[in-house]
mmCIF file of C-alpha atoms in Angstrom:
data_model
loop_
_atom_site.group_PDB
_atom_site.id
_atom_site.type_symbol
_atom_site.label_atom_id
_atom_site.label_comp_id
_atom_site.label_asym_id
_atom_site.label_seq_id
_atom_site.Cartn_x
_atom_site.Cartn_y
_atom_site.Cartn_z
ATOM 1 C CA GLU A 1 4.204 -8.558 22.225
ATOM 2 C CA ALA A 2 5.808 -5.861 21.047
ATOM 3 C CA GLY A 3 5.037 -4.390 17.661
ATOM 4 C CA VAL A 4 8.029 -3.390 14.703
ATOM 5 C CA ALA A 5 9.906 -0.833 16.242
ATOM 6 C CA GLN A 6 11.174 1.544 13.500
ATOM 7 C CA SER A 7 13.200 5.234 13.708
ATOM 8 C CA PRO A 8 13.633 7.467 13.229
ATOM 9 C CA ARG A 9 10.193 8.758 12.314
ATOM 10 C CA TYR A 10 10.985 11.420 10.343
ATOM 11 C CA LYS A 11 13.826 12.617 8.646
ATOM 12 C CA ILE A 12 14.788 15.854 6.525
ATOM 13 C CA ILE A 13 17.805 16.587 4.518
ATOM 14 C CA GLU A 14 19.317 17.362 1.038
ATOM 15 C CA LYS A 15 20.138 15.845 -2.185
ATOM 16 C CA ARG A 16 23.736 14.114 -2.509
ATOM 17 C CA GLN A 17 23.415 13.597 1.821
ATOM 18 C CA SER A 18 23.563 10.624 3.336
ATOM 19 C CA VAL A 19 20.700 8.678 5.779
ATOM 20 C CA ALA A 20 20.378 5.572 7.177
ATOM 21 C CA PHE A 21 17.015 3.886 9.135
ATOM 22 C CA TRP A 22 16.930 1.058 11.699
ATOM 23 C CA CYS A 23 13.915 -1.552 12.218
ATOM 24 C CA ASN A 24 13.581 -3.800 15.275
ATOM 25 C CA PRO A 25 11.603 -6.664 14.153
ATOM 26 C CA ILE A 26 9.346 -8.388 16.415
ATOM 27 C CA SER A 27 10.905 -10.655 18.650
ATOM 28 C CA GLY A 28 11.744 -14.332 17.227
ATOM 29 C CA HIS A 29 10.665 -13.308 13.435
ATOM 30 C CA ALA A 30 12.737 -14.561 10.819
ATOM 31 C CA THR A 31 11.658 -12.207 7.615
ATOM 32 C CA LEU A 32 12.103 -8.878 7.523
ATOM 33 C CA TYR A 33 11.424 -6.591 4.896
ATOM 34 C CA TRP A 34 12.064 -3.180 3.331
ATOM 35 C CA TYR A 35 9.354 -1.066 1.303
ATOM 36 C CA GLN A 36 9.271 1.939 -0.197
ATOM 37 C CA GLN A 37 6.272 3.895 -0.286
ATOM 38 C CA ILE A 38 5.872 7.525 -2.097
ATOM 39 C CA LEU A 39 3.330 9.341 -1.776
ATOM 40 C CA GLY A 40 0.468 8.532 -3.630
ATOM 41 C CA GLN A 41 1.195 4.869 -4.470
ATOM 42 C CA GLY A 42 1.389 1.882 -2.548
ATOM 43 C CA PRO A 43 4.148 0.310 -1.055
ATOM 44 C CA LYS A 44 7.331 -1.069 -3.156
ATOM 45 C CA LEU A 45 9.226 -3.936 -2.185
ATOM 46 C CA LEU A 46 12.997 -2.939 -1.612
ATOM 47 C CA ILE A 47 14.895 -5.849 -0.147
ATOM 48 C CA GLN A 48 13.827 -8.950 2.426
ATOM 49 C CA PHE A 49 16.026 -10.835 4.684
ATOM 50 C CA GLN A 50 15.813 -14.490 5.794
ATOM 51 C CA ASN A 51 17.932 -14.449 9.289
ATOM 52 C CA ASN A 52 21.027 -12.544 7.905
ATOM 53 C CA GLY A 53 20.745 -13.624 3.904
ATOM 54 C CA VAL A 54 18.851 -11.638 1.175
ATOM 55 C CA VAL A 55 16.291 -13.271 -0.426
ATOM 56 C CA ASP A 56 15.199 -10.262 -2.891
ATOM 57 C CA ASP A 57 16.921 -7.120 -3.364
ATOM 58 C CA SER A 58 15.732 -7.322 -7.196
ATOM 59 C CA GLN A 59 14.075 -3.696 -6.675
ATOM 60 C CA LEU A 60 16.733 -2.196 -4.780
ATOM 61 C CA PRO A 61 18.991 0.569 -6.277
ATOM 62 C CA LYS A 62 22.006 -1.090 -5.664
ATOM 63 C CA ASP A 63 24.235 2.237 -6.360
ATOM 64 C CA ARG A 64 22.484 4.412 -3.578
ATOM 65 C CA PHE A 65 20.888 2.226 -1.642
ATOM 66 C CA SER A 66 22.042 -0.633 0.677
ATOM 67 C CA ALA A 67 21.030 -2.687 3.868
ATOM 68 C CA GLU A 68 22.086 -5.504 6.142
ATOM 69 C CA ARG A 69 20.768 -7.444 9.347
ATOM 70 C CA LEU A 70 23.563 -8.396 10.954
ATOM 71 C CA LYS A 71 22.796 -11.178 13.468
ATOM 72 C CA GLY A 72 19.373 -11.658 11.920
ATOM 73 C CA VAL A 73 17.586 -9.230 14.152
ATOM 74 C CA ASP A 74 17.260 -5.565 13.647
ATOM 75 C CA SER A 75 18.575 -3.695 10.057
ATOM 76 C CA THR A 76 19.408 -0.721 9.005
ATOM 77 C CA LEU A 77 18.440 0.944 5.177
ATOM 78 C CA LYS A 78 20.876 3.330 3.692
ATOM 79 C CA ILE A 79 20.619 5.968 1.368
ATOM 80 C CA GLN A 80 23.711 7.463 0.017
ATOM 81 C CA PRO A 81 23.461 9.810 -1.886
ATOM 82 C CA ALA A 82 20.158 10.712 -1.478
ATOM 83 C CA LYS A 83 18.230 11.756 -4.749
ATOM 84 C CA LEU A 84 14.955 13.907 -4.278
ATOM 85 C CA GLU A 85 12.944 11.091 -5.888
ATOM 86 C CA ASP A 86 13.895 8.739 -2.589
ATOM 87 C CA SER A 87 11.149 10.967 -0.584
ATOM 88 C CA ALA A 88 9.211 8.781 0.565
ATOM 89 C CA VAL A 89 8.015 6.333 3.850
ATOM 90 C CA TYR A 90 10.252 3.824 4.349
ATOM 91 C CA LEU A 91 8.145 0.565 5.948
ATOM 92 C CA CYS A 92 9.993 -1.963 7.782
ATOM 93 C CA ALA A 93 7.667 -5.598 8.072
ATOM 94 C CA SER A 94 8.398 -8.465 9.497
ATOM 95 C CA SER A 95 6.940 -11.850 9.708
ATOM 96 C CA LEU A 96 7.768 -15.278 11.886
ATOM 97 C CA ARG A 97 8.772 -17.368 8.645
ATOM 98 C CA VAL A 98 8.572 -17.330 4.838
ATOM 99 C CA GLY A 99 5.328 -18.376 3.739
ATOM 100 C CA VAL A 100 1.864 -17.168 3.192
ATOM 101 C CA ASN A 101 0.388 -18.487 6.079
ATOM 102 C CA SER A 102 2.746 -16.043 8.018
ATOM 103 C CA PRO A 103 1.497 -12.893 8.580
ATOM 104 C CA LEU A 104 3.249 -9.267 7.985
ATOM 105 C CA HIS A 105 3.558 -7.212 10.617
ATOM 106 C CA PHE A 106 4.180 -3.374 9.680
ATOM 107 C CA GLY A 107 5.976 -0.763 11.668
ATOM 108 C CA ASN A 108 5.277 2.877 11.828
ATOM 109 C CA GLY A 109 7.428 3.972 9.042
ATOM 110 C CA THR A 110 10.265 6.650 8.467
ATOM 111 C CA ARG A 111 9.023 9.634 6.755
ATOM 112 C CA LEU A 112 12.094 10.654 4.660
ATOM 113 C CA THR A 113 12.038 14.250 2.535
ATOM 114 C CA VAL A 114 15.087 15.268 0.763
ATOM 115 C CA THR A 115 15.024 18.803 -0.467
ATOM 116 C CA ALA B 1 4.573 -8.923 -14.106
ATOM 117 C CA GLN B 2 1.878 -8.602 -11.923
ATOM 118 C CA THR B 3 0.029 -5.537 -11.585
ATOM 119 C CA VAL B 4 -2.916 -4.253 -8.937
ATOM 120 C CA THR B 5 -5.089 -1.353 -10.074
ATOM 121 C CA GLN B 6 -7.156 0.461 -7.770
ATOM 122 C CA SER B 7 -9.321 2.789 -9.322
ATOM 123 C CA GLN B 8 -10.951 5.069 -6.955
ATOM 124 C CA PRO B 9 -8.604 7.720 -5.679
ATOM 125 C CA GLU B 10 -11.050 8.759 -3.211
ATOM 126 C CA MET B 11 -14.638 7.092 -1.408
ATOM 127 C CA SER B 12 -17.064 8.527 1.070
ATOM 128 C CA VAL B 13 -19.720 6.793 3.316
ATOM 129 C CA GLN B 14 -22.064 7.787 6.207
ATOM 130 C CA GLU B 15 -21.652 6.358 9.088
ATOM 131 C CA ALA B 16 -23.463 2.947 9.427
ATOM 132 C CA GLU B 17 -23.927 2.964 5.867
ATOM 133 C CA THR B 18 -21.838 0.024 3.506
ATOM 134 C CA VAL B 19 -19.341 1.204 0.701
ATOM 135 C CA THR B 20 -17.661 -0.857 -1.553
ATOM 136 C CA LEU B 21 -14.122 -0.434 -2.835
ATOM 137 C CA SER B 22 -12.942 -1.435 -6.017
ATOM 138 C CA CYS B 23 -9.816 -3.866 -7.086
ATOM 139 C CA THR B 24 -8.594 -5.705 -10.313
ATOM 140 C CA TYR B 25 -5.590 -7.431 -10.893
ATOM 141 C CA ASP B 26 -3.373 -8.988 -13.854
ATOM 142 C CA THR B 27 -1.852 -12.374 -13.399
ATOM 143 C CA SER B 28 -0.684 -15.331 -15.457
ATOM 144 C CA GLU B 29 -0.203 -17.265 -12.441
ATOM 145 C CA SER B 30 -3.471 -19.781 -10.793
ATOM 146 C CA ASP B 31 -1.751 -19.754 -7.467
ATOM 147 C CA TYR B 32 -2.202 -16.536 -5.644
ATOM 148 C CA TYR B 33 -3.215 -14.395 -2.251
ATOM 149 C CA LEU B 34 -5.056 -11.167 -2.527
ATOM 150 C CA PHE B 35 -5.152 -9.230 0.300
ATOM 151 C CA TRP B 36 -6.758 -5.960 1.480
ATOM 152 C CA TYR B 37 -4.366 -3.271 4.188
ATOM 153 C CA LYS B 38 -5.728 -0.306 5.948
ATOM 154 C CA GLN B 39 -3.312 2.555 6.223
ATOM 155 C CA PRO B 40 -4.632 4.813 8.956
ATOM 156 C CA PRO B 41 -2.416 8.230 9.377
ATOM 157 C CA SER B 42 -0.479 6.043 11.936
ATOM 158 C CA ARG B 43 1.513 4.946 8.558
ATOM 159 C CA GLN B 44 1.159 1.272 10.556
ATOM 160 C CA MET B 45 -0.056 -1.060 7.273
ATOM 161 C CA ILE B 46 -2.665 -3.532 8.595
ATOM 162 C CA LEU B 47 -3.955 -6.592 7.792
ATOM 163 C CA VAL B 48 -7.834 -6.433 6.613
ATOM 164 C CA ILE B 49 -8.500 -9.515 4.906
ATOM 165 C CA ARG B 50 -7.005 -11.854 2.977
ATOM 166 C CA GLN B 51 -8.106 -14.289 -0.220
ATOM 167 C CA GLU B 52 -6.933 -17.719 -1.845
ATOM 168 C CA ALA B 53 -7.718 -17.970 -5.042
ATOM 169 C CA TYR B 54 -8.024 -21.667 -4.684
ATOM 170 C CA LYS B 55 -11.341 -21.113 -2.519
ATOM 171 C CA GLN B 56 -14.429 -20.191 -4.331
ATOM 172 C CA GLN B 57 -16.121 -18.852 -1.155
ATOM 173 C CA ASN B 58 -15.304 -15.337 -0.181
ATOM 174 C CA ALA B 59 -13.269 -13.970 2.843
ATOM 175 C CA THR B 60 -15.240 -12.417 5.742
ATOM 176 C CA GLU B 61 -14.047 -10.610 8.651
ATOM 177 C CA ASN B 62 -16.863 -9.328 11.053
ATOM 178 C CA ARG B 63 -17.781 -6.005 8.760
ATOM 179 C CA PHE B 64 -15.974 -6.586 6.412
ATOM 180 C CA SER B 65 -16.175 -8.996 3.092
ATOM 181 C CA VAL B 66 -15.252 -9.423 -0.432
ATOM 182 C CA ASN B 67 -16.176 -10.016 -3.480
ATOM 183 C CA PHE B 68 -13.785 -12.097 -5.283
ATOM 184 C CA GLN B 69 -14.216 -12.981 -9.295
ATOM 185 C CA LYS B 70 -11.584 -14.369 -10.280
ATOM 186 C CA ALA B 71 -12.534 -14.849 -14.112
ATOM 187 C CA ALA B 72 -12.883 -11.011 -14.030
ATOM 188 C CA LYS B 73 -9.580 -10.633 -11.657
ATOM 189 C CA SER B 74 -11.587 -8.332 -9.514
ATOM 190 C CA PHE B 75 -11.089 -8.281 -5.861
ATOM 191 C CA SER B 76 -13.993 -5.851 -4.155
ATOM 192 C CA LEU B 77 -13.918 -4.815 -0.300
ATOM 193 C CA LYS B 78 -17.418 -4.608 1.354
ATOM 194 C CA ILE B 79 -17.366 -2.382 4.942
ATOM 195 C CA SER B 80 -20.544 -2.520 6.202
ATOM 196 C CA ASP B 81 -21.736 -0.518 9.428
ATOM 197 C CA SER B 82 -18.964 1.912 8.639
ATOM 198 C CA GLN B 83 -17.290 3.391 11.514
ATOM 199 C CA LEU B 84 -15.317 6.643 11.909
ATOM 200 C CA GLY B 85 -12.301 4.137 12.733
ATOM 201 C CA ASP B 86 -12.488 2.907 9.376
ATOM 202 C CA ALA B 87 -11.568 6.121 7.424
ATOM 203 C CA ALA B 88 -8.125 5.474 6.202
ATOM 204 C CA MET B 89 -6.276 4.677 2.373
ATOM 205 C CA TYR B 90 -7.257 1.235 1.601
ATOM 206 C CA PHE B 91 -4.740 -0.450 -0.470
ATOM 207 C CA CYS B 92 -5.252 -4.125 -2.436
ATOM 208 C CA ALA B 93 -2.238 -6.464 -2.315
ATOM 209 C CA TYR B 94 -1.305 -9.089 -4.719
ATOM 210 C CA ARG B 95 0.961 -12.099 -3.735
ATOM 211 C CA ARG B 96 2.326 -15.348 -5.648
ATOM 212 C CA GLY B 97 1.712 -18.880 -4.513
ATOM 213 C CA GLN B 98 3.269 -20.932 -2.271
ATOM 214 C CA GLY B 99 6.832 -21.046 -2.935
ATOM 215 C CA GLY B 100 6.789 -18.032 -5.232
ATOM 216 C CA SER B 101 8.459 -14.232 -4.423
ATOM 217 C CA GLU B 102 7.733 -13.442 -1.060
ATOM 218 C CA LYS B 103 7.242 -9.525 -2.443
ATOM 219 C CA LEU B 104 3.387 -7.685 -2.161
ATOM 220 C CA VAL B 105 2.057 -6.124 -4.787
ATOM 221 C CA PHE B 106 0.264 -3.070 -4.177
ATOM 222 C CA GLY B 107 -2.451 -1.062 -5.757
ATOM 223 C CA LYS B 108 -2.027 2.774 -5.258
ATOM 224 C CA GLY B 109 -5.039 2.983 -2.894
ATOM 225 C CA THR B 110 -8.281 4.607 -2.065
ATOM 226 C CA LYS B 111 -8.724 7.350 0.681
ATOM 227 C CA LEU B 112 -11.851 6.220 2.531
ATOM 228 C CA THR B 113 -13.666 9.491 4.849
ATOM 229 C CA VAL B 114 -16.419 8.059 7.246
ATOM 230 C CA ASN B 115 -18.994 11.212 7.629
ATOM 231 C CA PRO B 116 -20.454 10.829 11.057
#
């Protein structure tokens, strides 16, 4: 099966600019996650979708970050305006369904550099 | 809040030798799961092994095994017969049990170098 696809692979922007990341989960996977991984740290969950509904966005900085999952398939994560501290790798993951017995499959991430 | 601590920022091992990576966690819950993930330079997080807290038996997956000490809240990963392909960042992660948050809480990682 094809894995989780993310684009772009790298992005460099200046602070206060906007940026968007795209994720295409594994076909049939109902649950989609966005994680932020700052250099030297483990990933931190930003948002979880179940189909096209939000399950958990408690750690999403909603003043500048937004995410959507139209039609319960692809997802986009947007940052507007970006800050220097948003420099990180943004990882998308999907699982067949909710629950710990449905393992997460991660994409290769997008590395964002904000200058 | 749950926390996961990996006290070894870097470790190295000789090819074919055995290495142990440490992880401790803090939680007040009794139902939870623990994981070890591998992250090579490709950045993709790959599940190595998982342990259910209610199981006393330590999980094993081929050359990978864990030492799960529930009372001490310790969850170490042992890699036997280390191979060059094992070189990567390794992250310990915690998840609440069934019905809890889906969120994985990760440690800061340990960079493993395998020397030929």
